CSV table of C-alpha atoms in Angstrom, one decimal:
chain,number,residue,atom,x,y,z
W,1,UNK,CA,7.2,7.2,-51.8
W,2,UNK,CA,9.3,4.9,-54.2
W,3,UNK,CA,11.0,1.9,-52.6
W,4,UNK,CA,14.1,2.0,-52.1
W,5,UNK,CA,16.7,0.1,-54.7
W,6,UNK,CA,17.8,-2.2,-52.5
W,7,UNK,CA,21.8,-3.1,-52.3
W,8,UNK,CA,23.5,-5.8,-55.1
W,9,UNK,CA,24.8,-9.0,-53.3
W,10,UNK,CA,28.6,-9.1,-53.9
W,11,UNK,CA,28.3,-12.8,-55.5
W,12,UNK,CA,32.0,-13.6,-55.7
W,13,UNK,CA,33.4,-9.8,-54.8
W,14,UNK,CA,36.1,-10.1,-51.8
W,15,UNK,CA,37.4,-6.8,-52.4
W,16,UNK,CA,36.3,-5.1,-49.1
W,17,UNK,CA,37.1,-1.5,-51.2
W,18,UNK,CA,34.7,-2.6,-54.0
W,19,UNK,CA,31.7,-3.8,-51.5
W,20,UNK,CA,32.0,-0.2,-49.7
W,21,UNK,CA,32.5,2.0,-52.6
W,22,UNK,CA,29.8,0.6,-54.8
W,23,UNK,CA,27.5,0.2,-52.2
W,24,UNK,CA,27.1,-3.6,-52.1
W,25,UNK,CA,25.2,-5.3,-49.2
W,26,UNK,CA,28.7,-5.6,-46.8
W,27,UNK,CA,27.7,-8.1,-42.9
W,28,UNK,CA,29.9,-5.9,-40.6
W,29,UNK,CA,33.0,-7.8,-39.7
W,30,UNK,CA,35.2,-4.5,-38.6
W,31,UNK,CA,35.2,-5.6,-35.4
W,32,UNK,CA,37.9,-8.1,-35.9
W,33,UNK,CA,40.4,-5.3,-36.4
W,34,UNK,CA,39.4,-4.0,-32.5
W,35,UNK,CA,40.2,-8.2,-31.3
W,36,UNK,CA,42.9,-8.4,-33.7
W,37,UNK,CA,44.6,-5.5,-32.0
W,38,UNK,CA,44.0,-6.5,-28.5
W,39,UNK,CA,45.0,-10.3,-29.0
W,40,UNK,CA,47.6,-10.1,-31.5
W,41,UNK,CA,51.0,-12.0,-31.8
W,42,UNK,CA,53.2,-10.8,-34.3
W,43,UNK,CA,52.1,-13.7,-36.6
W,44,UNK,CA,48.5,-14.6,-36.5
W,45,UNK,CA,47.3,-17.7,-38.8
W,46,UNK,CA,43.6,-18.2,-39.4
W,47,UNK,CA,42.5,-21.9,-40.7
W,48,UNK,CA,39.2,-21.9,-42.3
W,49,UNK,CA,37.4,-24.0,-44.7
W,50,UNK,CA,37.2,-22.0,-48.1
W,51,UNK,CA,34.4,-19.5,-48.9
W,52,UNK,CA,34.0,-18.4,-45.4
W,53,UNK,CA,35.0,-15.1,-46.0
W,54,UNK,CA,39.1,-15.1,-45.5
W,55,UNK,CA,40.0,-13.3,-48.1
W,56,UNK,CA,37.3,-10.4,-47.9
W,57,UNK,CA,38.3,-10.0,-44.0
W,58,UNK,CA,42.2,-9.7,-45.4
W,59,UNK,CA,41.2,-7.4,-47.9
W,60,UNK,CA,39.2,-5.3,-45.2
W,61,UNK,CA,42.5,-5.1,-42.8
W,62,UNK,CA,44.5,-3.8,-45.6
W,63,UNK,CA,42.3,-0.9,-46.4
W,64,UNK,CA,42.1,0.0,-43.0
W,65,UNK,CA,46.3,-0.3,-42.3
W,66,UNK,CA,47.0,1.1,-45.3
W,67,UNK,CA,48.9,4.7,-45.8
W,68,UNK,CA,47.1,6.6,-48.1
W,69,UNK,CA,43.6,3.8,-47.9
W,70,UNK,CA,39.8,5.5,-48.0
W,71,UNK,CA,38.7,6.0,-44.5
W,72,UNK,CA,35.1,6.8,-45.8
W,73,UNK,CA,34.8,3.3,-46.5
W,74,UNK,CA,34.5,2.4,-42.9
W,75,UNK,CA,31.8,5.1,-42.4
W,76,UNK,CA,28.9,3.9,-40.0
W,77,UNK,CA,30.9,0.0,-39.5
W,78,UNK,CA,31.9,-1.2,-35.9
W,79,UNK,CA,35.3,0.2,-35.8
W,80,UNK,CA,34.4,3.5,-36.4
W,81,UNK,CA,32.7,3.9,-33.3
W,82,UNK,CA,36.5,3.5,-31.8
W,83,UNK,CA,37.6,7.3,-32.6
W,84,UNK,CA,40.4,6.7,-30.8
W,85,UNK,CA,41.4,3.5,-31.9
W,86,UNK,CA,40.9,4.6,-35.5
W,87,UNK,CA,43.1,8.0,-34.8
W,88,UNK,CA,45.8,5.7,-34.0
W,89,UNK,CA,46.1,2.9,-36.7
W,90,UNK,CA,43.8,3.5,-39.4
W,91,UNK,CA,46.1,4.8,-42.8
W,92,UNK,CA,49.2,4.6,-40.2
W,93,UNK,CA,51.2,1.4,-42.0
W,94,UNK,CA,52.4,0.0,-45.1
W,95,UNK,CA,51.2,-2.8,-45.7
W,96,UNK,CA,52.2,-6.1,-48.1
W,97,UNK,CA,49.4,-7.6,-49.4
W,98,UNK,CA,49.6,-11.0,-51.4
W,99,UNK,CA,47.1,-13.9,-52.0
W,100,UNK,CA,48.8,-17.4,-53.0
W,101,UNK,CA,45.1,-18.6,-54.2
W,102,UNK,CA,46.2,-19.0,-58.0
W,103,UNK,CA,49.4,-21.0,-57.6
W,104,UNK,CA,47.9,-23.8,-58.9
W,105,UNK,CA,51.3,-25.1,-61.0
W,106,UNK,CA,51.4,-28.4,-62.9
W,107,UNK,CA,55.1,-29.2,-61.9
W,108,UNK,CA,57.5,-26.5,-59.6
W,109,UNK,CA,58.8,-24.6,-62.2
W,110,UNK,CA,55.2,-23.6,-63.4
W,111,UNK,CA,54.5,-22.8,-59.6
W,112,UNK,CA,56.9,-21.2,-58.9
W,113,UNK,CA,56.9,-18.8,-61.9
W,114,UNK,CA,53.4,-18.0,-60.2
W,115,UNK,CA,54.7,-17.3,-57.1
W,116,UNK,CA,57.4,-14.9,-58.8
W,117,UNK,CA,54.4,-13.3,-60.5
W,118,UNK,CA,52.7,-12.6,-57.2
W,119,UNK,CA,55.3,-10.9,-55.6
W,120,UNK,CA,56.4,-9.2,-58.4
W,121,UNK,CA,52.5,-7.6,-59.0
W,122,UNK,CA,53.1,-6.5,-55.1
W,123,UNK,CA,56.3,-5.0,-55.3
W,124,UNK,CA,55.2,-3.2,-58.8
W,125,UNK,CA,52.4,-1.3,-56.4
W,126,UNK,CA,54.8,0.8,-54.8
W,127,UNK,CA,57.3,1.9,-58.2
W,128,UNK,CA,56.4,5.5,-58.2
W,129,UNK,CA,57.2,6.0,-54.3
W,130,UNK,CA,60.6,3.3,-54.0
W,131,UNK,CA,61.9,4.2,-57.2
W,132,UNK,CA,61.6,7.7,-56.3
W,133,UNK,CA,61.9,8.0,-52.9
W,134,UNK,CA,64.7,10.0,-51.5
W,135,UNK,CA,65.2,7.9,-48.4
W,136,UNK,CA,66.3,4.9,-50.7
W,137,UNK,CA,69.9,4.6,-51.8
W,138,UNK,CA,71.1,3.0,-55.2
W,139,UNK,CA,72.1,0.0,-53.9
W,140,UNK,CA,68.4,-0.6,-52.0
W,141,UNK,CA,66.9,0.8,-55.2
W,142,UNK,CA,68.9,-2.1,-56.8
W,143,UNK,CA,67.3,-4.3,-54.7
W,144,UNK,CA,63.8,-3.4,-55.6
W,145,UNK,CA,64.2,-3.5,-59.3
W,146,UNK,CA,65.4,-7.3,-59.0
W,147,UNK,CA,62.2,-8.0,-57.8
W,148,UNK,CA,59.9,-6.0,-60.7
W,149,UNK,CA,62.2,-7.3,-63.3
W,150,UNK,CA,63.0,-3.7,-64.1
W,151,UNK,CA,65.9,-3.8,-66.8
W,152,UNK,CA,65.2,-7.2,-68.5
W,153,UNK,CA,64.3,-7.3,-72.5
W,154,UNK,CA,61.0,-8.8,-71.0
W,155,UNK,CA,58.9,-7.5,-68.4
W,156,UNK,CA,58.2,-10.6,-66.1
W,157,UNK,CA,58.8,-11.9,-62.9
W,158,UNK,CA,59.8,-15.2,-64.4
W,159,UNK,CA,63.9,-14.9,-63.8
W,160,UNK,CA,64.2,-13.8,-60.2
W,161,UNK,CA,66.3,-15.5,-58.8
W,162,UNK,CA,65.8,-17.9,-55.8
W,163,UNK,CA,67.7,-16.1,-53.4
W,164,UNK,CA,66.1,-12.9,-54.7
W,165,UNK,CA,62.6,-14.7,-54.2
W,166,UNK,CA,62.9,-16.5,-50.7
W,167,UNK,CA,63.8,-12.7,-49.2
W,168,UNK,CA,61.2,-10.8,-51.5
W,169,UNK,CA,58.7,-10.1,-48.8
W,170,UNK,CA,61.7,-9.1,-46.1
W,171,UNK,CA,63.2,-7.0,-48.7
W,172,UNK,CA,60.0,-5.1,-49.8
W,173,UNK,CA,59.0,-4.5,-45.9
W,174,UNK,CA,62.5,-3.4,-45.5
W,175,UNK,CA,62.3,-0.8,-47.9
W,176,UNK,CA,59.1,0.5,-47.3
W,177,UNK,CA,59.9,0.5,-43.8
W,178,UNK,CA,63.0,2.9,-44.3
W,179,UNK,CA,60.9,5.0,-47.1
W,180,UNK,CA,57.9,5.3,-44.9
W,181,UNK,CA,59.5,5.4,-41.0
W,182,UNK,CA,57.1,2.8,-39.9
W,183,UNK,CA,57.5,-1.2,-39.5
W,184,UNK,CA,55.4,-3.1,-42.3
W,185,UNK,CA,52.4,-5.4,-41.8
W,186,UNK,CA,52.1,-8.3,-44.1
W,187,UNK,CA,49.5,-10.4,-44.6
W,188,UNK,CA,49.4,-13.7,-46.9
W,189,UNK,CA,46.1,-15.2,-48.1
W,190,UNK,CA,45.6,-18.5,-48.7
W,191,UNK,CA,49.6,-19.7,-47.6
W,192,UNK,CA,48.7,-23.4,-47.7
W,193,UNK,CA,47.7,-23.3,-51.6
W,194,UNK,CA,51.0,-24.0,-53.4
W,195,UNK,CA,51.4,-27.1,-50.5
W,196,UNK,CA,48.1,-28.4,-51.4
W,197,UNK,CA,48.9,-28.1,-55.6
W,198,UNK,CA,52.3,-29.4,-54.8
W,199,UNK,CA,51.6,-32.6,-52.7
W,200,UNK,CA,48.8,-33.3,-55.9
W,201,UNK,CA,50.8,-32.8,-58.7
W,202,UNK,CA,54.0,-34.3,-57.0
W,203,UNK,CA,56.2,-31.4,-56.4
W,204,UNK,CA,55.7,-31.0,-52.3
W,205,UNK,CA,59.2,-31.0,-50.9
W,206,UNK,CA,60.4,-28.6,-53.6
W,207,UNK,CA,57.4,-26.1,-53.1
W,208,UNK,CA,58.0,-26.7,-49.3
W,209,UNK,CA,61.1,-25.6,-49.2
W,210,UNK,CA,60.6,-22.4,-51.2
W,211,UNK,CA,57.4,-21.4,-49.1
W,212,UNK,CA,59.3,-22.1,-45.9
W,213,UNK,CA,62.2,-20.1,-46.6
W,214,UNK,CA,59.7,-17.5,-48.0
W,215,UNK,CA,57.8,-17.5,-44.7
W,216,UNK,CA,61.1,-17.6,-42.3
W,217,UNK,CA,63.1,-14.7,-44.0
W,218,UNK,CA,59.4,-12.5,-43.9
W,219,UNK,CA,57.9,-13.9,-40.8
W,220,UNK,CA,61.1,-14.7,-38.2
W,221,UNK,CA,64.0,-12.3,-39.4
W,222,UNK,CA,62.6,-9.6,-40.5
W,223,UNK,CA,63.0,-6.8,-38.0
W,224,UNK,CA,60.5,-4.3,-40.6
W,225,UNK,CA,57.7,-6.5,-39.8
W,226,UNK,CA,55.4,-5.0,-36.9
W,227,UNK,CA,52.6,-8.0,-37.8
W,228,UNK,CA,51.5,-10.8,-40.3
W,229,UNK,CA,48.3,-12.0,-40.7
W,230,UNK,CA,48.1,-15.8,-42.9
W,231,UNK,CA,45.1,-17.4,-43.8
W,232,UNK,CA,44.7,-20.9,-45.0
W,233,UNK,CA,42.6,-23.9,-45.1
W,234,UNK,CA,44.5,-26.3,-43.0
W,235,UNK,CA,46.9,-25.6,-40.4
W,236,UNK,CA,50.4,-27.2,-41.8
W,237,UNK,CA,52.5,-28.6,-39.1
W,238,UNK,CA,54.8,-26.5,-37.3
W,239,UNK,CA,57.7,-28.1,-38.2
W,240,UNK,CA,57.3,-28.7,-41.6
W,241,UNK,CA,56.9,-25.1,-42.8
W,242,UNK,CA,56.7,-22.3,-39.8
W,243,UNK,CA,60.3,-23.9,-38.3
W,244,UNK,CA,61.4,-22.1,-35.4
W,245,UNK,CA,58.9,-19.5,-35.8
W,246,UNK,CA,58.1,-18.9,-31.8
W,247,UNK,CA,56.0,-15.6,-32.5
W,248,UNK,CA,52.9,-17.2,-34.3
W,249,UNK,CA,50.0,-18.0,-32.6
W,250,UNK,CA,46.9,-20.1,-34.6
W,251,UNK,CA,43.6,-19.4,-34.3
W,252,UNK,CA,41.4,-22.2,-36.1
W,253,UNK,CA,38.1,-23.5,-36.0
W,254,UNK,CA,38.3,-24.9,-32.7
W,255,UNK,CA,39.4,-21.6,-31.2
W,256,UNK,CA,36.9,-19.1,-29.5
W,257,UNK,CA,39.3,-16.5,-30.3
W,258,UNK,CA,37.5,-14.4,-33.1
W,259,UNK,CA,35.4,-17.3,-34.0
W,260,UNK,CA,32.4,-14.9,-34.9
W,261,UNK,CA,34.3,-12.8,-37.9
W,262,UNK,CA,34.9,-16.1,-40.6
W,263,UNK,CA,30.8,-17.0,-41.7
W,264,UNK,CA,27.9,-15.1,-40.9
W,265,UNK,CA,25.9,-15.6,-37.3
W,266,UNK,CA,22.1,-16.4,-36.7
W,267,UNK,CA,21.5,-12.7,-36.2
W,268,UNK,CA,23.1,-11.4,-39.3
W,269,UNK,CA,21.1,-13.6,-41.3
W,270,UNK,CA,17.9,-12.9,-40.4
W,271,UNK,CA,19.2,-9.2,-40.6
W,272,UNK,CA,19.8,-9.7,-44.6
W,273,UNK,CA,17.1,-12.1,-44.8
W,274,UNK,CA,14.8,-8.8,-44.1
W,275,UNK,CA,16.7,-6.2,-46.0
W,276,UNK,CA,15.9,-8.1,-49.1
W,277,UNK,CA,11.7,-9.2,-47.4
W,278,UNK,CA,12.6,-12.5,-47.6
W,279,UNK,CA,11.8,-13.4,-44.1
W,280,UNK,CA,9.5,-16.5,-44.6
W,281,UNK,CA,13.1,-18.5,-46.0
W,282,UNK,CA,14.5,-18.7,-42.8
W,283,UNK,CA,14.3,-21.7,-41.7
W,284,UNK,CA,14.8,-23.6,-45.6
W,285,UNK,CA,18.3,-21.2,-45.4
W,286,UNK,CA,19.0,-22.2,-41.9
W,287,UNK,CA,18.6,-25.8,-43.0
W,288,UNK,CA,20.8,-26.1,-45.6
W,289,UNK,CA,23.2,-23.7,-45.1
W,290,UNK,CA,23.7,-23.2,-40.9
W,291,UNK,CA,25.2,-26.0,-38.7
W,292,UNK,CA,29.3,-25.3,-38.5
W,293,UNK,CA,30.6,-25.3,-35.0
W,294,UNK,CA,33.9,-22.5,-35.1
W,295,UNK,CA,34.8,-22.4,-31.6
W,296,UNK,CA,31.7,-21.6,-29.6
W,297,UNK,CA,29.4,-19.9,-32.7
W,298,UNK,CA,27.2,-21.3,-35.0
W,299,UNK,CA,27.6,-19.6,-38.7
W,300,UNK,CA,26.5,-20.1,-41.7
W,301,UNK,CA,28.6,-20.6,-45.0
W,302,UNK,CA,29.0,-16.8,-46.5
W,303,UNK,CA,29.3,-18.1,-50.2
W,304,UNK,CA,26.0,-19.7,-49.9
W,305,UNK,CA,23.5,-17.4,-48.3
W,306,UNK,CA,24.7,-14.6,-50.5
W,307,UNK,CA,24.4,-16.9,-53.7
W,308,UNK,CA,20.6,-18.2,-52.2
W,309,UNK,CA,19.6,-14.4,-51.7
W,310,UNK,CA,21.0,-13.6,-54.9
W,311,UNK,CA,18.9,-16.0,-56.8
W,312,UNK,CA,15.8,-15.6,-54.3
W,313,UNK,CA,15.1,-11.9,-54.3
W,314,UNK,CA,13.6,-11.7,-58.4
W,315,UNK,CA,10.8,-13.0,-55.9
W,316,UNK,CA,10.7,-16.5,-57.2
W,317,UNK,CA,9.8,-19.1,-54.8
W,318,UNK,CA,13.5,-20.5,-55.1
W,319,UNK,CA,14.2,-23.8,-53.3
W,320,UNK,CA,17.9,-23.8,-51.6
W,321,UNK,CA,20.5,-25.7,-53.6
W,322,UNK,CA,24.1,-26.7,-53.5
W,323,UNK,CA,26.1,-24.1,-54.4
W,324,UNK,CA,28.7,-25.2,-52.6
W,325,UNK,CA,30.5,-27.9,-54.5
W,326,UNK,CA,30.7,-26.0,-57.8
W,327,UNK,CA,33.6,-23.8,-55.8
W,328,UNK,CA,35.3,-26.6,-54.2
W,329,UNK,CA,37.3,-29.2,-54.9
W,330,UNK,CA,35.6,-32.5,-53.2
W,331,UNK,CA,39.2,-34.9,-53.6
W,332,UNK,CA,39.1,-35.6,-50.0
W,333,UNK,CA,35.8,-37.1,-50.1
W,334,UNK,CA,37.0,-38.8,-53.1
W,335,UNK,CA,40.1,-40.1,-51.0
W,336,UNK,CA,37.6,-41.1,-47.8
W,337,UNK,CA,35.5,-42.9,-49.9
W,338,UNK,CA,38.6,-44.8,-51.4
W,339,UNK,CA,39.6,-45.6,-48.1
W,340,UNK,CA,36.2,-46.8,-46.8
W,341,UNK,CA,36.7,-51.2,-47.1
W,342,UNK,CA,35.1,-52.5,-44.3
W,343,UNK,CA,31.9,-52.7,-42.7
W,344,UNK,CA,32.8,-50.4,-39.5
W,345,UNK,CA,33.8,-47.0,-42.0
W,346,UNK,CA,30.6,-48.0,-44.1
W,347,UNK,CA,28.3,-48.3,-40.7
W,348,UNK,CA,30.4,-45.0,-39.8
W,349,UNK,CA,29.1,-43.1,-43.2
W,350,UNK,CA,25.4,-44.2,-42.7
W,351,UNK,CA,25.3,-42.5,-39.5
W,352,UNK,CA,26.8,-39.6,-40.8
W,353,UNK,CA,24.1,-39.4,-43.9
W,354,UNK,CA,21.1,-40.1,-41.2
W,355,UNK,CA,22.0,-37.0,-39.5
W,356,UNK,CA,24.1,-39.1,-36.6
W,357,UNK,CA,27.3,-38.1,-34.8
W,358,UNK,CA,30.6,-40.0,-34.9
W,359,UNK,CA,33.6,-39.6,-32.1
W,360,UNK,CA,36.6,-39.4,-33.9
W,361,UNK,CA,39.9,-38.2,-32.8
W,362,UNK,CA,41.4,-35.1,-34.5
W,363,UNK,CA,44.8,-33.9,-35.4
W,364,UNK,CA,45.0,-30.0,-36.7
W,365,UNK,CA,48.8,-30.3,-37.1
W,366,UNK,CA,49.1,-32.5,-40.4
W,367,UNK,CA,51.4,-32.0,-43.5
W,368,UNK,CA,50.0,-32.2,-46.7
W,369,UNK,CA,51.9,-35.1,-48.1
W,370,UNK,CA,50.6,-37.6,-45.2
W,371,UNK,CA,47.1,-36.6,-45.5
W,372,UNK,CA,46.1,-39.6,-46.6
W,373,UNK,CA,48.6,-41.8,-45.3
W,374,UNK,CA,45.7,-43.3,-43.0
W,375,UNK,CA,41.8,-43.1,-42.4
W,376,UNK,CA,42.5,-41.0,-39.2
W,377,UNK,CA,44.2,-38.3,-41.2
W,378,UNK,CA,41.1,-38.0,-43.5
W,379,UNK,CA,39.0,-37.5,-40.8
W,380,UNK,CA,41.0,-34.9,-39.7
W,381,UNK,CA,40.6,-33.3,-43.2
W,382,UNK,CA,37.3,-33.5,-43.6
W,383,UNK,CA,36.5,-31.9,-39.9
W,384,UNK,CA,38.8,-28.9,-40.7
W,385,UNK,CA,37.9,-28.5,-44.8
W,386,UNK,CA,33.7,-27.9,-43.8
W,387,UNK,CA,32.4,-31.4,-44.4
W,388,UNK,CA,32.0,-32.5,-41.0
W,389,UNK,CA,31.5,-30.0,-37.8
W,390,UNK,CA,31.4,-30.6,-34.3
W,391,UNK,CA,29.2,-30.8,-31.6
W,392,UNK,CA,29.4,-30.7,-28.1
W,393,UNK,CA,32.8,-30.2,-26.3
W,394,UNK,CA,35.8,-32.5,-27.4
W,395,UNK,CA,37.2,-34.8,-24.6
W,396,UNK,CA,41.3,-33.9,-25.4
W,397,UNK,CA,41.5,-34.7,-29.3
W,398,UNK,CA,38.4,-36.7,-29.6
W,399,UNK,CA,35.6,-34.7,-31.3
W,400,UNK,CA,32.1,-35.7,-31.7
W,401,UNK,CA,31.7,-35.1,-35.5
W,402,UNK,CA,28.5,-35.1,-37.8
W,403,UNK,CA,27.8,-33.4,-41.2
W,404,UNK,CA,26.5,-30.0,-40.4
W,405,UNK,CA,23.6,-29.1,-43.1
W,406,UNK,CA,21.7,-30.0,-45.9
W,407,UNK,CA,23.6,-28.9,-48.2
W,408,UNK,CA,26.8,-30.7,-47.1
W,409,UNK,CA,24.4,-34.0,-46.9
W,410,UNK,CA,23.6,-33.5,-50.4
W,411,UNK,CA,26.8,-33.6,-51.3
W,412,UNK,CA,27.7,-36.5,-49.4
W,413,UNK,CA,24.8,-38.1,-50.8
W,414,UNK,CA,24.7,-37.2,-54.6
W,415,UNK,CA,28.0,-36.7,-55.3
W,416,UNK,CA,29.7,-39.0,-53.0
W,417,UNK,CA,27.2,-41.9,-54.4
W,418,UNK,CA,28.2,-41.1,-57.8
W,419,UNK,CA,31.8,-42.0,-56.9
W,420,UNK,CA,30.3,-45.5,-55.5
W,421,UNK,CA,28.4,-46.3,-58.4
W,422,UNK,CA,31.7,-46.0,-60.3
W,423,UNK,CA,33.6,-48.5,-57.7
W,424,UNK,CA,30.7,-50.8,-57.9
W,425,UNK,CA,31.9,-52.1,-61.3
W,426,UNK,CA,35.7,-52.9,-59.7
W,427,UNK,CA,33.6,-54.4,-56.2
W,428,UNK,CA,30.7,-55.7,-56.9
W,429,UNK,CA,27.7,-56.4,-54.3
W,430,UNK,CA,29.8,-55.1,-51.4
W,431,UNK,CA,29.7,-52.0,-52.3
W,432,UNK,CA,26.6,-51.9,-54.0
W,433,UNK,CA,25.1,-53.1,-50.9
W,434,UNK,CA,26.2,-50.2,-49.2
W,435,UNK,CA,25.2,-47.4,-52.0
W,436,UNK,CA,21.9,-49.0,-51.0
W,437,UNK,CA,21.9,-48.7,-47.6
W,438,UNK,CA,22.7,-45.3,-48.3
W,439,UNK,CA,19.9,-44.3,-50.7
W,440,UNK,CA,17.5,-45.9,-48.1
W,441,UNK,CA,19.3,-43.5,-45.5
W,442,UNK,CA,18.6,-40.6,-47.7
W,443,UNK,CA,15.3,-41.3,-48.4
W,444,UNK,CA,14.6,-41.2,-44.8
W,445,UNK,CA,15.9,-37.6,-44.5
C-alpha cells in the first residue's frame, strides 16, 4: 500500500476556513468555543505575545458564529462532539469580523485612512443583503452606504467622516441586527496595534482617542452586541482606552482561564511530531521552542514548530533555528538594553543568558506612551511580549522571570549583542566588559 500524502503545514495561513478546506495539518483548538461559551462576559480580551495563534483562533470563532459559515469544516474537531451545543450556536449569529494588524500609519492621518479601510472592507461584506434587505429603511440604508463610500466619484473609505467612523462598528451591528433578528458578535484582532504604531511614530493621544471612541460606541452602548471578543499583545490600561467599560473581563497570560488554546501543549507536539515520523526531534524542538508559562500550561510557540516541521520533514537532518525574530519586532529589547547603565541590570542580564531566574515585579495594566518611562515598565514588556516567562507562582505582583528557550536565548544573545557592540563605540570598556561577560555566559550554554 502507498503511503499516505501526508497534510501541508499552514506556514503563515491563519484562516481557520483555508486550514479545513484544503486539508492543512489544523492542532484542535475548538474547544475554546465550548469555555468561551461557559465563561463568557460580554467583552472578553485575550493578551498574547504575537504568533501564538490569536488570529487563527478569531478566525475559527467566526466560522463557527457565522449565518450562512461551512459546518463541515468542524467535522471530527472537539466541538462537534457537542451536538447540542452546536444545534444551538453554530451558523446562528452575525458576526463583525475585523483585524487592526496592518494599521501601521506613519503620522494619524495615514492611520487612520487604514482604519477607514478596514471597516469599510467589513461593512462591503454584507452589500448584497443591507442594501437589499427589506427590513432596512432608507434612512438606515443611508447609514450603511456612508460607511462603503457608496456614491462618491471614488470608491474609498478615505472620507468617512469621524463621527461616521467612531460609531461604524455600532452602526453595522445595528443593522445587521435588525436585518437578521439576532444581536451581533464582534470580534477585533489585534486592538492594541494602531496604539503601539502611534506611540512610535508620535501620534498616540490622537490614535487613542479614535480607538477609544471606536471601542465605547461598539463595546459599551451598543445594545445589538450579544459578545466581543479582542485580542492584543498587551493589555492597555483600563482607563486609557476601555473607559467605563464594566462588562470586559481579561484573560492574559497569567490567567488559567483558557490558557491551553493560545500555543500548542506537550501532547500536541509530540502528536505532529509523529504525523510527519519525526519523533527522534523532540527533545532539540522542546528545547528551543517550549518553555512559556500561560497560566498553569506549558506551550510551545505555534509559528515556530510549524516553521521547524516545515523545513524538517524533506528528511534533512535540520538543526532548530530562530525563526522567531524575522516576524517580530525586537524594539523593546532595543529599549532594555538602552536602559541597562549600571552594574545591577548588567548582573541582572547575565543571569538571564545563563539560564537563571530574576524576581521582578509586574504591571499588566500599562499604556503605551509610558512604556518606557522606567526600567520596571520594560520588564513588564518583555514578560508579557514572550521574551521572558515565568516560573513558579508570583508572590502579589512579583514574578520570578527567566528567558524561556533556546531560541529566545539566541536572540538575547546574538541579536541583543549586536546592539552592544554598536554602543561600545559611544561607552567604551564598560560596556565592552559586559558584551564579554556575556559571550563567556553563552559559551557556557
Amino acid at each position: 500500500m502507498a503511503e499516505q500524502v501526508k497534510k501541508k503545514l499552514p506556514v503563515g495561513i491563519d484562516s481557520f476556513e483555508k486550514i479545513r478546506s484544503q486539508k492543512f495539518y489544523y492542532v484542535d483548538k475548538t474547544a475554546m468555543i465550548r469555555d468561551l461559551l461557559s465563561k463568557w462576559g460580554e467583552v472578553n480580551l485575550f493578551t498574547r505575545p504575537r504568533r501564538f495563534g490569536k488570529s487563527l483562533n478569531m478566525s475559527m470563532l467566526q466560522s463557527f458564529f457565522e449565518i450562512g459559515s461551512d459546518r463541515s469544516l468542524f467535522d471530527g474537531l472537539e466541538i462537534a462532539k457537542d451536538k447540542a451545543l452546536c444545534e444551538e450556536y453554530m451558523g446562528q449569529f452575525p458576526v463583525v469580523s475585523i483585524s487592526l494588524k496592518s494599521v501601521n500609519g506613519v503620522d494619524y492621518a495615514d492611520a487612520r485612512s487604514l482604519i477607514c479601510s478596514v471597516i469599510g472592507d467589513e461593512a462591503l461584506r454584507f452589500h448584497d443583503i443591507l442594501i437589499n434587505s427589506d427590513k432596512l429603511n432608507e434612512v438606515e440604508k443611508s447609514h450603511y452606504r456612508k460607511l462603503i463610500a457608496d456614491g462618491q466619484e471614488e470608491h474609498d473609505y478615505y472620507s468617512m467622516t469621524d463621527v461616521v467612523l467612531k460609531g461604524s462598528l455600532k452602526v453595522l451591528s445595528g443593522l445587521l441586527e435588525k436585518h437578521y433578528g439576532r444581536k451581533v458578535i464582534i470580534l477585533i484582532d489585534e486592538y492594541d496595534v494602531p496604539l503601539s504604531k502611534a506611540s512610535e511614530n508620535g501620534y498616540y493621544n490622537e490614535m487613542l482617542f479614535l480607538i477609544r471612541s471606536m471601542l465605547e460606541q461598539a463595546l459599551k452602548t451598543n445594545n445589538s452586541l450579544y459578545f466581543a471578543v479582542l485580542t492584543g499583545c498587551l493589555r492597555v490600561a483600563k482607563e486609557s482606552i476601555f473607559t467605563g467599560l464594566n462588562n470586559l473581563k481579561i484573560f492574559s497570560i497569567t490567567n488559567v482561564h483558557f490558557d491551553e488554546y493560545f500555543g500548542f501543549t506537550d501532547q500536541e507536539v509530540k502528536e505532529m511530531l509523529q504525523y510527519y515520523q519525526l519523533e527522534d526531534r523532540y527533545d532539540a524542538v522542546k528545547k528551543w521552542y517550549d518553555g512559556y508559562l500561560f497560566g498553569d500550561m506549558e506551550v510551545y510557540c505555534p509559528w515556530d514548530v510549524i516553521s521547524y516541521c516545515d523545513e524538517a520533514i524533506d528528511g534533512r537532518k535540520q538543526e532548530p533555528k530562530n525563526y522567531w525574530s524575522n516576524t517580530s519586532s525586537n524594539d523593546v529589547v532595543r529599549h532594555f538594553i538602552e536602559r541597562m547603565g549600571n552594574d545591577v541590570m548588567q548582573g541582572e542580564m547575565e543571569a538571564l543568558i545563563a539560564g537563571e531566574i530574576v524576581e521582578k515585579e509586574i504591571h499588566e495594566d500599562l499604556t503605551y506612551n509610558k512604556l518606557y518611562d522606567s526600567i520596571d515598565n520594560i520588564w513588564s514588556v518583555l514578560f508579557m511580549t514572550g521574551y521572558l516567562t515565568q516560573r513558579g507562582e508570583p508572590e502579589e505582583e512579583r514574578y520570578r522571570l527567566t528567558i524561556p528557550n533556546m531560541e529566545i536565548r539566541s536572540i538575547f544573545i546574538r541579536q541583543i549583542m549586536s546592539m552592544f557592540k554598536e554602543e561600545v563605540l559611544k561607552d567604551g570598556a564598560l560596556l565592552q566588559a559586559f558584551c564579554d561577560a556575556l559571550q563567556e555566559g553563552a559559551d557556557g550554554i
